[in-house]
Every structure is written in structure tokens, then in C-alpha cells.
Coordinates of C-alpha atoms and ligand atoms in Angstrom, one line a residue:
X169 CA -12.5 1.4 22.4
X170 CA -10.8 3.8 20.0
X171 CA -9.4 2.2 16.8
X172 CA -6.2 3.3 16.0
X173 CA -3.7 2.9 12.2
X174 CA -0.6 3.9 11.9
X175 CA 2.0 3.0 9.3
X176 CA 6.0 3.1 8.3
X177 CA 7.9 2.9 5.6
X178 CA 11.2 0.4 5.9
X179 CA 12.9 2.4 4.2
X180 CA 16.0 3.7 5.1
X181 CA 17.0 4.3 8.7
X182 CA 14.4 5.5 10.9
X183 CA 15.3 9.0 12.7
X184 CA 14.0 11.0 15.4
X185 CA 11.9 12.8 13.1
X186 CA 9.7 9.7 12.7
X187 CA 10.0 9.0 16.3
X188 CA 9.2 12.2 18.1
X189 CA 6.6 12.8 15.1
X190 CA 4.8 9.6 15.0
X191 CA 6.2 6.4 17.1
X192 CA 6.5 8.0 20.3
X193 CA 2.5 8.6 19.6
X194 CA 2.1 4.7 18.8
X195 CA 3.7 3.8 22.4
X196 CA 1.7 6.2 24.3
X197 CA -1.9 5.2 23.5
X198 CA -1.4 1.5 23.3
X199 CA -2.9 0.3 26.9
X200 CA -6.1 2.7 26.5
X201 CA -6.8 1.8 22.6
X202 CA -6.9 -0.7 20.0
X203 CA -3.6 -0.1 17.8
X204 CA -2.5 -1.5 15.0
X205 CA 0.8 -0.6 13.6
X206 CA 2.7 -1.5 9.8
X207 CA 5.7 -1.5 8.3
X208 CA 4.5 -0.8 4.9
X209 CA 7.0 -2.7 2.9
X210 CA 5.0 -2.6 -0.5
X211 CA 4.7 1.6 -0.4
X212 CA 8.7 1.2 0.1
X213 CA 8.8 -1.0 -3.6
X214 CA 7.4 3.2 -5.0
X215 CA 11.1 3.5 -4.7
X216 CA 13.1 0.6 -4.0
X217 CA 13.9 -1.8 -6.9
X218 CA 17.3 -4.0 -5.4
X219 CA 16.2 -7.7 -4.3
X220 CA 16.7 -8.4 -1.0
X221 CA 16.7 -4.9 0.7
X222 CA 13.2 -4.2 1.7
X223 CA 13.0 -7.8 3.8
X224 CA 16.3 -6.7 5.9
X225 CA 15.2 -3.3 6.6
X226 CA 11.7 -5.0 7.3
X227 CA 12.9 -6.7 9.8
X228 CA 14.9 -4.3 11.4
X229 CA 12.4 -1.8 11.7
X230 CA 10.4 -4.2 13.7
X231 CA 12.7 -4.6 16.1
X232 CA 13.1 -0.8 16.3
X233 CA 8.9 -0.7 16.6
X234 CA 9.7 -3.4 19.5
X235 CA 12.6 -1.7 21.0
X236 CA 10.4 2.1 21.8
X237 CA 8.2 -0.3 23.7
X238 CA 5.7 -1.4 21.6
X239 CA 4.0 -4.3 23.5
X240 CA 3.0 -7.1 21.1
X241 CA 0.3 -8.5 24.3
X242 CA -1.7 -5.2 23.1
X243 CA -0.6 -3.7 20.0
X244 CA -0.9 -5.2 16.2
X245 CA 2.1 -4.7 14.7
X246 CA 2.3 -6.8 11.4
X247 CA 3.9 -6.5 7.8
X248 CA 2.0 -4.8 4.9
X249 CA 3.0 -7.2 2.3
X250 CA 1.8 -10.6 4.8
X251 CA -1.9 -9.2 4.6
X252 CA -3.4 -9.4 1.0
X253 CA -6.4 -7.3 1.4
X254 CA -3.9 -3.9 1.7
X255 CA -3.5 -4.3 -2.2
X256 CA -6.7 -5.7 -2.8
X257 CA -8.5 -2.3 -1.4
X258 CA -6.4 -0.6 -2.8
X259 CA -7.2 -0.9 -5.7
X260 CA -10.9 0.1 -5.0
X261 CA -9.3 3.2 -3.5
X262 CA -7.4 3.8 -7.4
X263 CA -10.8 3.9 -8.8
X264 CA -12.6 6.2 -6.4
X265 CA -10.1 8.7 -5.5
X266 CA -9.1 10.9 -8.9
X267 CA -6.2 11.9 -10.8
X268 CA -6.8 15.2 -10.0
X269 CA -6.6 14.6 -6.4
X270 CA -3.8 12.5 -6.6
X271 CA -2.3 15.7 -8.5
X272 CA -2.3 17.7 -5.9
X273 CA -0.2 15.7 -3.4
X274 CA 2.8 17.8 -2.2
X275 CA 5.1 14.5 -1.3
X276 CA 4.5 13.6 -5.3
X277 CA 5.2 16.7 -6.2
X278 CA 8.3 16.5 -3.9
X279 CA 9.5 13.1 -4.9
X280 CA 9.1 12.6 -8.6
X281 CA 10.9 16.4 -8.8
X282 CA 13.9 15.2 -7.0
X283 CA 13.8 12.1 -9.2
X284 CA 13.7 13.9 -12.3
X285 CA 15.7 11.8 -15.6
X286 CA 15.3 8.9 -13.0
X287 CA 12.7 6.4 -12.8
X288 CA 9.3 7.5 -11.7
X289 CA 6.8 4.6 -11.0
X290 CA 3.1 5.1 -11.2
X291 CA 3.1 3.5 -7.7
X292 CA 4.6 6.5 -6.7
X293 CA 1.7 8.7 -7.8
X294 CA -1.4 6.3 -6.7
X295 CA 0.9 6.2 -3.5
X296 CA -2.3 7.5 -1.5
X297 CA -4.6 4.9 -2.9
X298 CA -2.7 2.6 -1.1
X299 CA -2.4 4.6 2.2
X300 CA -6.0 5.1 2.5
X301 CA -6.4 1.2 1.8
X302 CA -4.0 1.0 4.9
X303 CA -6.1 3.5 6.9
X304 CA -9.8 2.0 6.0
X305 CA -9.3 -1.8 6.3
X306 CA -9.0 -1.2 10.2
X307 CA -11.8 1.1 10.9
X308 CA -9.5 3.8 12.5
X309 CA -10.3 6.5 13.7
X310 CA -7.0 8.4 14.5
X311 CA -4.3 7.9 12.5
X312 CA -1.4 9.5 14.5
X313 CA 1.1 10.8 11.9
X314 CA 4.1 13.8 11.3
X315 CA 3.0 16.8 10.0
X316 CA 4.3 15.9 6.5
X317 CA 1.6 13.5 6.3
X318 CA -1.4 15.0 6.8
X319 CA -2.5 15.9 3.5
X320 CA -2.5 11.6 3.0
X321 CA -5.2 11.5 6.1
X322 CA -7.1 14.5 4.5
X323 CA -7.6 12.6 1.3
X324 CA -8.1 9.2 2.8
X325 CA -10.9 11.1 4.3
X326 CA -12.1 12.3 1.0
X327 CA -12.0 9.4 -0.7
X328 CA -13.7 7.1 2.6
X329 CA -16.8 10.0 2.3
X330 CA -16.9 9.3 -1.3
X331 CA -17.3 5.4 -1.3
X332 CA -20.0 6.0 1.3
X333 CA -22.2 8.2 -0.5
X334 CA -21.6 6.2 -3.7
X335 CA -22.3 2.4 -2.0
X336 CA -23.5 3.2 1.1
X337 CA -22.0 3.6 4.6
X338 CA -19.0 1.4 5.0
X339 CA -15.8 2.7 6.3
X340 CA -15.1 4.7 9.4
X341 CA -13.9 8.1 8.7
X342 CA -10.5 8.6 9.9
X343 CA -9.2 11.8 11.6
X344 CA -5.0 12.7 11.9
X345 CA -3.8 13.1 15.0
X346 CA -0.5 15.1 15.6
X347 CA 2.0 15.6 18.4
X348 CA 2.1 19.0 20.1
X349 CA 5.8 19.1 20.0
X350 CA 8.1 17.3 17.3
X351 CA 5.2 17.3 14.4
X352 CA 7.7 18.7 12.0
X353 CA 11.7 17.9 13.3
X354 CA 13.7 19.6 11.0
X355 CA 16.7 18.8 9.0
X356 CA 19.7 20.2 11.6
X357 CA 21.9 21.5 8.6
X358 CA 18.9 22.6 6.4
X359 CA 16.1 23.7 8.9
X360 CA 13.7 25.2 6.2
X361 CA 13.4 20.9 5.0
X362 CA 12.2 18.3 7.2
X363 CA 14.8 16.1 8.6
X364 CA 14.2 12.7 5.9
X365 CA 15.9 9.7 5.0
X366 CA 16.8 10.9 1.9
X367 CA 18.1 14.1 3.2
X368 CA 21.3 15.2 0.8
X369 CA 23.8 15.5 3.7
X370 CA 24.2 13.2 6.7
X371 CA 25.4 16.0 9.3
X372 CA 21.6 17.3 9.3
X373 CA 19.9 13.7 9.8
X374 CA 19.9 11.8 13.5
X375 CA 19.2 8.2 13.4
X376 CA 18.1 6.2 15.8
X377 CA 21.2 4.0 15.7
X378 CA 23.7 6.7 15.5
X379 CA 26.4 6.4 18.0
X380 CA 25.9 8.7 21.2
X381 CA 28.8 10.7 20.3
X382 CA 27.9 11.0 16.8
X383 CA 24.5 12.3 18.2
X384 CA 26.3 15.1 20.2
X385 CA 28.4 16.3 17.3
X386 CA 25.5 16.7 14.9
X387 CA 23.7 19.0 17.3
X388 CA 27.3 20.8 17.8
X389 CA 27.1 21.2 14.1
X390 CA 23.6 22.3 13.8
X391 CA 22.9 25.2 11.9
X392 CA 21.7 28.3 13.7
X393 CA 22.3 31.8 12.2
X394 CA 24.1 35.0 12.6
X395 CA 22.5 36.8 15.5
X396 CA 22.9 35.4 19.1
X397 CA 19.6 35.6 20.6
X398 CA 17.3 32.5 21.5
X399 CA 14.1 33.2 20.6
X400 CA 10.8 30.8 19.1
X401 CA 10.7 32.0 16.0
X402 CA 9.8 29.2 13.2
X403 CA 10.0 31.7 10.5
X404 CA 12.8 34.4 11.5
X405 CA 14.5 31.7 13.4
X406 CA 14.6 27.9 11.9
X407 CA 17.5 26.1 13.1
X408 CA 17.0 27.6 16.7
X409 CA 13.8 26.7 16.5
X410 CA 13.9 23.6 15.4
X411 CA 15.9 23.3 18.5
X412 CA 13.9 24.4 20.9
X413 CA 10.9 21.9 19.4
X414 CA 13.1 19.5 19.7
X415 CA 14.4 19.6 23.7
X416 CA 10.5 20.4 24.4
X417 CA 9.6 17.2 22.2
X418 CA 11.9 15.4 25.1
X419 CA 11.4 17.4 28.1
X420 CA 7.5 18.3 27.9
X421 CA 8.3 21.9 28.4
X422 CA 7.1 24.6 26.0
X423 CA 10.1 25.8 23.4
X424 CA 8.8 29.8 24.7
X425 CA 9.7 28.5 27.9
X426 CA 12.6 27.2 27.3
X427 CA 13.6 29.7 24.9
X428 CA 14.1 32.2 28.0
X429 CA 16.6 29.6 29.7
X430 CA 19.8 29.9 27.0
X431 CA 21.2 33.8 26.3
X432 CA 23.5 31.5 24.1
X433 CA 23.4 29.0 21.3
X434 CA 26.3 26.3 21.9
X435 CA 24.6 25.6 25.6
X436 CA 21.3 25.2 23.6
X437 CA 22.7 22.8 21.4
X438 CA 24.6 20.3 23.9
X439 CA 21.7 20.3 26.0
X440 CA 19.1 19.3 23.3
X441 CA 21.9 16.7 22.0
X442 CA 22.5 15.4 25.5
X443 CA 18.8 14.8 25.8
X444 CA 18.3 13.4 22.6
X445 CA 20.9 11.0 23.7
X446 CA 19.5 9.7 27.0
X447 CA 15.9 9.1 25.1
X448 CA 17.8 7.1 22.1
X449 CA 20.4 4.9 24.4
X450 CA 17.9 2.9 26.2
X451 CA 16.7 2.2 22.7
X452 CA 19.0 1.4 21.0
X453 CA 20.1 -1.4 23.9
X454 CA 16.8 -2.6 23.2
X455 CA 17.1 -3.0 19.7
X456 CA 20.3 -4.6 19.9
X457 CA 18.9 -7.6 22.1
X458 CA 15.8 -7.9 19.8
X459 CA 17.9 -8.1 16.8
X460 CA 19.9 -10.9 18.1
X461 CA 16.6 -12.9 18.4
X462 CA 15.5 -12.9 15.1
X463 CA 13.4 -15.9 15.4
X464 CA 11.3 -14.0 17.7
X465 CA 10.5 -11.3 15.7
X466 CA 9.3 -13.2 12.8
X467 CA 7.1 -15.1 15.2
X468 CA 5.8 -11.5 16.8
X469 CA 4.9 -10.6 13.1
X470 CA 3.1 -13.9 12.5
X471 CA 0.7 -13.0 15.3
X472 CA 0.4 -9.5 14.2
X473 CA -0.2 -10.4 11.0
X474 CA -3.2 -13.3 11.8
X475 CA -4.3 -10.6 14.3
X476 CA -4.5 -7.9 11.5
X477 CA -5.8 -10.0 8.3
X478 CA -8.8 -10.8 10.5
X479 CA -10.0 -7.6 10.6
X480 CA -8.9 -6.7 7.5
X481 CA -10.5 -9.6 6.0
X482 CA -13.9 -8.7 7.2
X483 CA -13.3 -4.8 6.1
X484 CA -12.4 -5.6 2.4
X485 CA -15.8 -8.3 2.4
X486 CA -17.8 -5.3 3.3
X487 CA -16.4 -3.1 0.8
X488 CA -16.7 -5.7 -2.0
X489 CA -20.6 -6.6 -0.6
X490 CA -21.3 -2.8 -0.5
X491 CA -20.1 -2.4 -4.0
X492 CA -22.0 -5.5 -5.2
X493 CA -19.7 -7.9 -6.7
X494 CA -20.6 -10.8 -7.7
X495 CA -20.4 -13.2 -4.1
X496 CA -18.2 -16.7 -5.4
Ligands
LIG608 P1 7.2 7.6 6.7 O1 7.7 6.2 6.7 O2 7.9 8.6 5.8 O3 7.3 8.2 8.2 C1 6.7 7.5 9.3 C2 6.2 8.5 10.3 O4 7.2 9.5 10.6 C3 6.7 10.8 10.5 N1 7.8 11.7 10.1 C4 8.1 12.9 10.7 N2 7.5 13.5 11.7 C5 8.1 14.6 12.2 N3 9.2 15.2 11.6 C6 9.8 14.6 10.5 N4 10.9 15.1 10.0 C7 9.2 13.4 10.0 N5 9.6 12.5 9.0 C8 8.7 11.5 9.1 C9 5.7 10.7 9.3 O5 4.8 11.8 9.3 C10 5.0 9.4 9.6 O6 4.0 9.5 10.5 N6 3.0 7.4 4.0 C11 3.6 7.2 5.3 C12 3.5 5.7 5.7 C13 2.1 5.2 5.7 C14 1.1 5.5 6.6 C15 0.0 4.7 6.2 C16 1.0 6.3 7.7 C17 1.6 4.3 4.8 N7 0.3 4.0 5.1 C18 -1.2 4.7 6.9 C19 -0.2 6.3 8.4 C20 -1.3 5.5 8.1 C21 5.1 7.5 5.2 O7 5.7 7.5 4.2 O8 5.7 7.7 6.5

């Protein structure tokens, strides 16, 4: 059966851009594959430092993992920082990937620019490291992700074909795999960035808990452009094209196709809005109702978490055995 790793970070609100680019992706393959499925709390602490934050969002986030119809009878979903071995193979990864690599990474780049005079932890820069630790402990071989990180699979790969040449074949090697619509949801008020938690202005970022009618009104809002004609065109045409990705992220219908259906923006936006809404209400009822049982989602994480450590145990033994350390 096909192994499959994805991740999350809990921080932040999650939005539709991490739902139509990755979690819808989770939900979809759970009954024919083996999925496991993290809320990476310790890659949040690259840029979290209040106490107490991380374990609320946490916790919230698996109810929102819960709520899209994860189904804890077939899918792993468990905590990061509740299975040891993530930061004990991770550190393995530090010392085969290099910093030349980790150079390269455009989300570093990204980040540590926008947090320039601020504090820049190395975490944030052997950030990857970490990831492919996350990737390799479960033997996966997709890793359904945005587009945004794709560059993180590419160098988990590198790094996975690196350890095996150097000690031997030992970890699976991993492959991205990426939505055909909704891969890359833009930000609705900036549609050259990608729609983020730590996007500078709220108007341009939908969350998954925002109100119905607060849904509607940001794609009201949403920036198009000057000219009046709907066409697919990601470079000429951003905001109407991040659009059009978006209704054919939640209809199935190609954005060409349904570029030929609207000779006008404003019924272009209310109908992506409107179905934007009718995929996040049922949701967000969900969420609600598993939020007010928080006793059951800590015990849901337990068993994800025994479930998950199991196989991660016997991953991070191989590594270590492969390598040669000294048994104890
Ligand atoms: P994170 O927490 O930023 O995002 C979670 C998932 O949402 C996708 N995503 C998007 N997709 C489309 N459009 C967007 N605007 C958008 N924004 C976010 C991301 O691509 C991601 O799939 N490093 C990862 C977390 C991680 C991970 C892993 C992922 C840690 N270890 C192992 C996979 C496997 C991250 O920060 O994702």
C-alpha cells in the first residue's frame, strides 16, 4: 500500500490556501493508502517564542485536520513534538544535507528577509533538516504538498539519496505530489504573493473560520485589474486568475472552461465566494462540535502518536544501525 507524509504548521489560522493546496489532498487518498498526517509544532518554535501559544493552536488545528474529514479509524494524525525520533533524525539530516543547499531555499530567503533587524533563529535555516526528518521516518513515498513547498520535497530527496550512497540503502525516496487545481491560491488583494498566514493585510487572506459573510466580502473585494475581460491568464491576468483556480479548485471544472462562462468580473467573484462558502460551512460546523470535546481530541492524538512513534521508532534504528553507532 502506498505510504503517504504530510505535515502542517500550527501556526496561525489555517486558510484555503493550505486546504485546497494540501488537506483536501490528505482527505482524498485516506481509504486507498497508508497516511500519516502532523501538525509540526516544533518547525512552528522557527518563529514562535510566546509560552503557551503553539499548544492552543495545536490543538485547534487538529480539530480542523478532524473537521475536513480526516478519519482517525485510517489515518495517523499525531503531534510532531509527542514523537522524539522527528528531532532525533533530524539532526542526522543537519549533518548530511549542506549549507549550501540549505542556502538556496527560497522560503529562507523569504522569511529571514521579511524578518530583517528581528530575530532570525538558526532553526529557521536548518528548517529543511527537520522536514526531511519528517518525510523519511515514515518511508513515504508521496508527500502531497502546495506548490510553495516543493523545493523542501526536492531536497529531502537529495539529501535521502545521499545517506544511501554514503551508509547504504535506507530510506524510501519520496516524490511531491500536487493538486491540479489550487496548488498555488493566491493572496486576493496581492495576487502576484501566495495567500499566507503572515500575509500584511487581512482583506487578501480567507480563513477557514472566517464568517460566511466575511467570506463573500473578501472575494467582493478581490483585486482584479483594469480591463474587463475574463480570461486564464496567470501572468497577464493574476487576480482573475487566481479566481478562476480557485472556483475550479471547488467545482472540478477547468479555469479555460470556466473562463468562457463570465463576460464580467463582479459575477465571477460572488460565484467563486459563494462556493467557497458552501465547501467551508460544513466545516466549520464540524470544527465547532470537535472543539467542544476537547478530551477527545487529545485522546485521537494519543493513538496517532503510539501509531506514528512505532514506525518512526524502527525508521530512526535503521538509520542509526546503517550509520554504525555504537548499539547500547
Ligand atoms: P505550511 O504549514 O505552511 O502549509 C501546509 C500546507 O499548505 C500548503 N499551502 C498552500 N497551498 C496552496 N496555496 C497556498 N497559498 C498555500 N499556502 C500553504 C503548503 O504547501 C503545505 O502543503 N514546511 C511545511 C510543513 C511541513 C511538511 C513536512 C509538509 C513540515 N514537515 C513534511 C510536508 C511534509 C509548511 O510550512 O507548510
Amino acid at each position: 500500500m502506498t505510504r503517504v507524509l504530510s505535515c502542517i504548521q500550527p501556526t496561525g489560522d489555517v486558510h484555503l490556501g493550505n486546504y485546497l493546496g494540501a488537506l483536501r489532498n490528505w482527505v482524498a487518498g485516506q481509504h486507498e493508502k497508508d497516511v500519516f498526517h502532523g501538525i509540526v509544532d516544533l518547525h512552528a518554535l522557527t518563529i514562535t517564542d510566546a509560552p503557551g501559544v503553539v499548544g492552543e493552536t495545536t490543538v485547534d488545528l487538529a480539530a480542523w485536520l478532524f473537521a475536513i474529514g480526516l478519519d482517525p479509524q485510517v489515518a495517523t494524525v499525531f503531534v510532531q513534538s509527542h514523537v522524539a525520533e522527528h528531532s532525533q533524525l533530524a539532526w542526522i539530516m543537519e549533518c548530511t544535507v549542506s549549507y549550501g543547499e540549505l542556502s538556496r531555499m527560497t522560503q529562507f530567503k523569504d522569511k529571514s528577509a521579511k524578518r530583517e533587524g528581528d530575530f532570525i533563529s538558526a532553526g529557521l535555516f536548518t528548517y529543511p533538516a527537520l522536514m526531511a526528518a519528517d518525510i523519511l521516518l515514515y518511508d513515504a513515498q508521496e508527500v502531497p504538498v502546495g506548490d510553495d513547498q516543493r523545493q523542501h520535497v526536492e531536497i529531502t530527496r537529495d539529501v535521502a539519496i545521499r545517506f544511501n550512497s554514503r551508509f547504504g540503502d535506507t530510506f524510501v525516496i519520496p516524490k511531491a505530489v500536487m493538486p491540479a487545481a489550487g496548488a498555488r491560491v493566491m493572496d486576493l488583494q496581492d495576487p502576484t504573493s501566495k495567500m499566507s498566514k503572515s500575509a500584511e493585510s487581512d482583506a487578501g487572506l480567507v480563513r477557514m473560520s472566517d464568517d460566511p459573510k466575511v467570506v463573500a466580502k473578501k472575494f467582493k473585494r478581490a483585486v482584479t485589474d483594469s480591463e474587463s475581460e475574463v480570461r486564464y491568464d496567470r501572468a497577464a491576468k493574476p487576480g482573475v486568475s487566481n479566481l478562476l483556480d480557485i472556483l475550479s479548485a471547488c467545482t472540478g471544472e477547468s479555469p479555460e472552461t470556466l473562463a468562457t462562462r463570465y463576460t464580467q468580473y463582479g459575477p465571477l467573484k460572488t460565484d467563486t465566494g459563494d462556493a467557497v462558502v458552501a465547501l467551508l460551512e460544513p466545516i466549520q460546523r464540524r470544527h465547532r462540535e470537535l472543539l467542544d470535546d476537547r478530551g477527545e481530541l487529545t485522546r485521537l492524538l494519543r493513538v496517532g502518536a503510539e501509531r506514528a512513534g512505532t514506525v518512526a521508532a524502527a525508521t530512526l534504528q535503521r538509520a542509526y544501525d546503517a550509520i554504525g553507532l555504537l548499539p547500547r
